[in-house]
Amino acid sequence: MKWLLDQIYGANAMGDPYYEFFVDASALIPWWYPTLVFGIAALMVTARWHARTQYRRKAALAAVRVRKRTLRRIS
């Protein structure tokens, strides 16, 4: 995290109050916290994607059923 802050703020960042705050705050954040946040976000995205694909699959199968039914009536 400190490396990233050094890249953002540059070489003379030690006097910047925001840099000091972020360095201190990053020391207080446990190492697993960002992993937890990204894991929860990935789980939510995956769950929404799965629900959306399941809905599309069910809708497509229902459309096929309706199409077959109407074709049987016509012929």
CSV table of C-alpha atoms in Angstrom, one decimal:
chain,number,residue,atom,x,y,z
A,1,MET,CA,0.0,0.0,0.0
A,2,LYS,CA,2.9,2.4,0.8
A,3,TRP,CA,4.4,1.6,-2.6
A,4,LEU,CA,1.1,2.7,-4.3
A,5,LEU,CA,0.9,5.9,-2.2
A,6,ASP,CA,4.6,6.7,-3.2
A,7,GLN,CA,3.7,6.2,-6.8
A,8,ILE,CA,0.6,8.5,-6.5
A,9,TYR,CA,2.2,11.3,-4.4
A,10,GLY,CA,5.7,11.2,-5.8
A,11,ALA,CA,9.1,11.7,-4.1
A,12,ASN,CA,8.3,14.8,-1.9
A,13,ALA,CA,5.2,13.4,-0.3
A,14,MET,CA,6.3,13.4,3.3
A,15,GLY,CA,4.9,16.9,4.0
A,16,ASP,CA,1.5,16.2,2.5
A,17,PRO,CA,-1.1,15.7,5.2
A,18,TYR,CA,-3.2,13.4,3.0
A,19,TYR,CA,-0.2,11.2,2.4
A,20,GLU,CA,0.5,11.0,6.1
A,21,PHE,CA,-3.1,10.1,6.8
A,22,PHE,CA,-3.3,7.4,4.2
A,23,VAL,CA,0.0,5.9,5.4
A,24,ASP,CA,-1.3,5.8,8.9
A,25,ALA,CA,-4.7,4.5,7.9
A,26,SER,CA,-3.2,1.8,5.7
A,27,ALA,CA,-1.1,0.6,8.7
A,28,LEU,CA,-4.4,0.1,10.6
A,29,ILE,CA,-6.2,-1.8,7.9
A,30,PRO,CA,-5.7,-5.6,8.3
A,31,TRP,CA,-4.1,-7.3,5.3
A,32,TRP,CA,-7.2,-9.4,4.7
A,33,TYR,CA,-9.6,-6.5,4.6
A,34,PRO,CA,-9.2,-5.6,0.9
A,35,THR,CA,-9.5,-9.3,0.0
A,36,LEU,CA,-12.7,-9.5,2.0
A,37,VAL,CA,-14.2,-6.4,0.2
A,38,PHE,CA,-13.2,-7.7,-3.3
A,39,GLY,CA,-14.4,-11.2,-2.4
A,40,ILE,CA,-17.9,-9.9,-1.4
A,41,ALA,CA,-18.0,-7.7,-4.6
A,42,ALA,CA,-17.1,-10.7,-6.8
A,43,LEU,CA,-19.7,-12.9,-5.0
A,44,MET,CA,-22.4,-10.3,-5.7
A,45,VAL,CA,-21.4,-9.9,-9.3
A,46,THR,CA,-21.3,-13.6,-9.8
A,47,ALA,CA,-24.7,-14.2,-8.1
A,48,ARG,CA,-26.3,-11.5,-10.2
A,49,TRP,CA,-24.8,-12.9,-13.4
A,50,HIS,CA,-26.0,-16.4,-12.5
A,51,ALA,CA,-29.5,-15.2,-11.8
A,52,ARG,CA,-29.6,-13.2,-15.0
A,53,THR,CA,-28.4,-16.2,-17.1
A,54,GLN,CA,-30.9,-18.6,-15.4
A,55,TYR,CA,-33.7,-16.2,-16.1
A,56,ARG,CA,-32.7,-15.9,-19.8
A,57,ARG,CA,-32.4,-19.7,-20.0
A,58,LYS,CA,-35.9,-20.2,-18.5
A,59,ALA,CA,-37.4,-17.5,-20.8
A,60,ALA,CA,-35.8,-19.1,-23.8
A,61,LEU,CA,-37.2,-22.6,-22.9
A,62,ALA,CA,-40.6,-21.1,-22.3
A,63,ALA,CA,-40.5,-19.4,-25.7
A,64,VAL,CA,-39.6,-22.8,-27.4
A,65,ARG,CA,-42.5,-24.4,-25.6
A,66,VAL,CA,-44.9,-21.8,-26.8
A,67,ARG,CA,-43.5,-22.0,-30.3
A,68,LYS,CA,-44.0,-25.8,-30.4
A,69,ARG,CA,-47.5,-25.4,-29.0
A,70,THR,CA,-48.5,-22.9,-31.7
A,71,LEU,CA,-46.9,-24.9,-34.4
A,72,ARG,CA,-48.9,-28.0,-33.3
A,73,ARG,CA,-52.1,-26.0,-33.5
A,74,ILE,CA,-51.3,-24.6,-36.9
A,75,SER,CA,-50.4,-28.0,-38.5
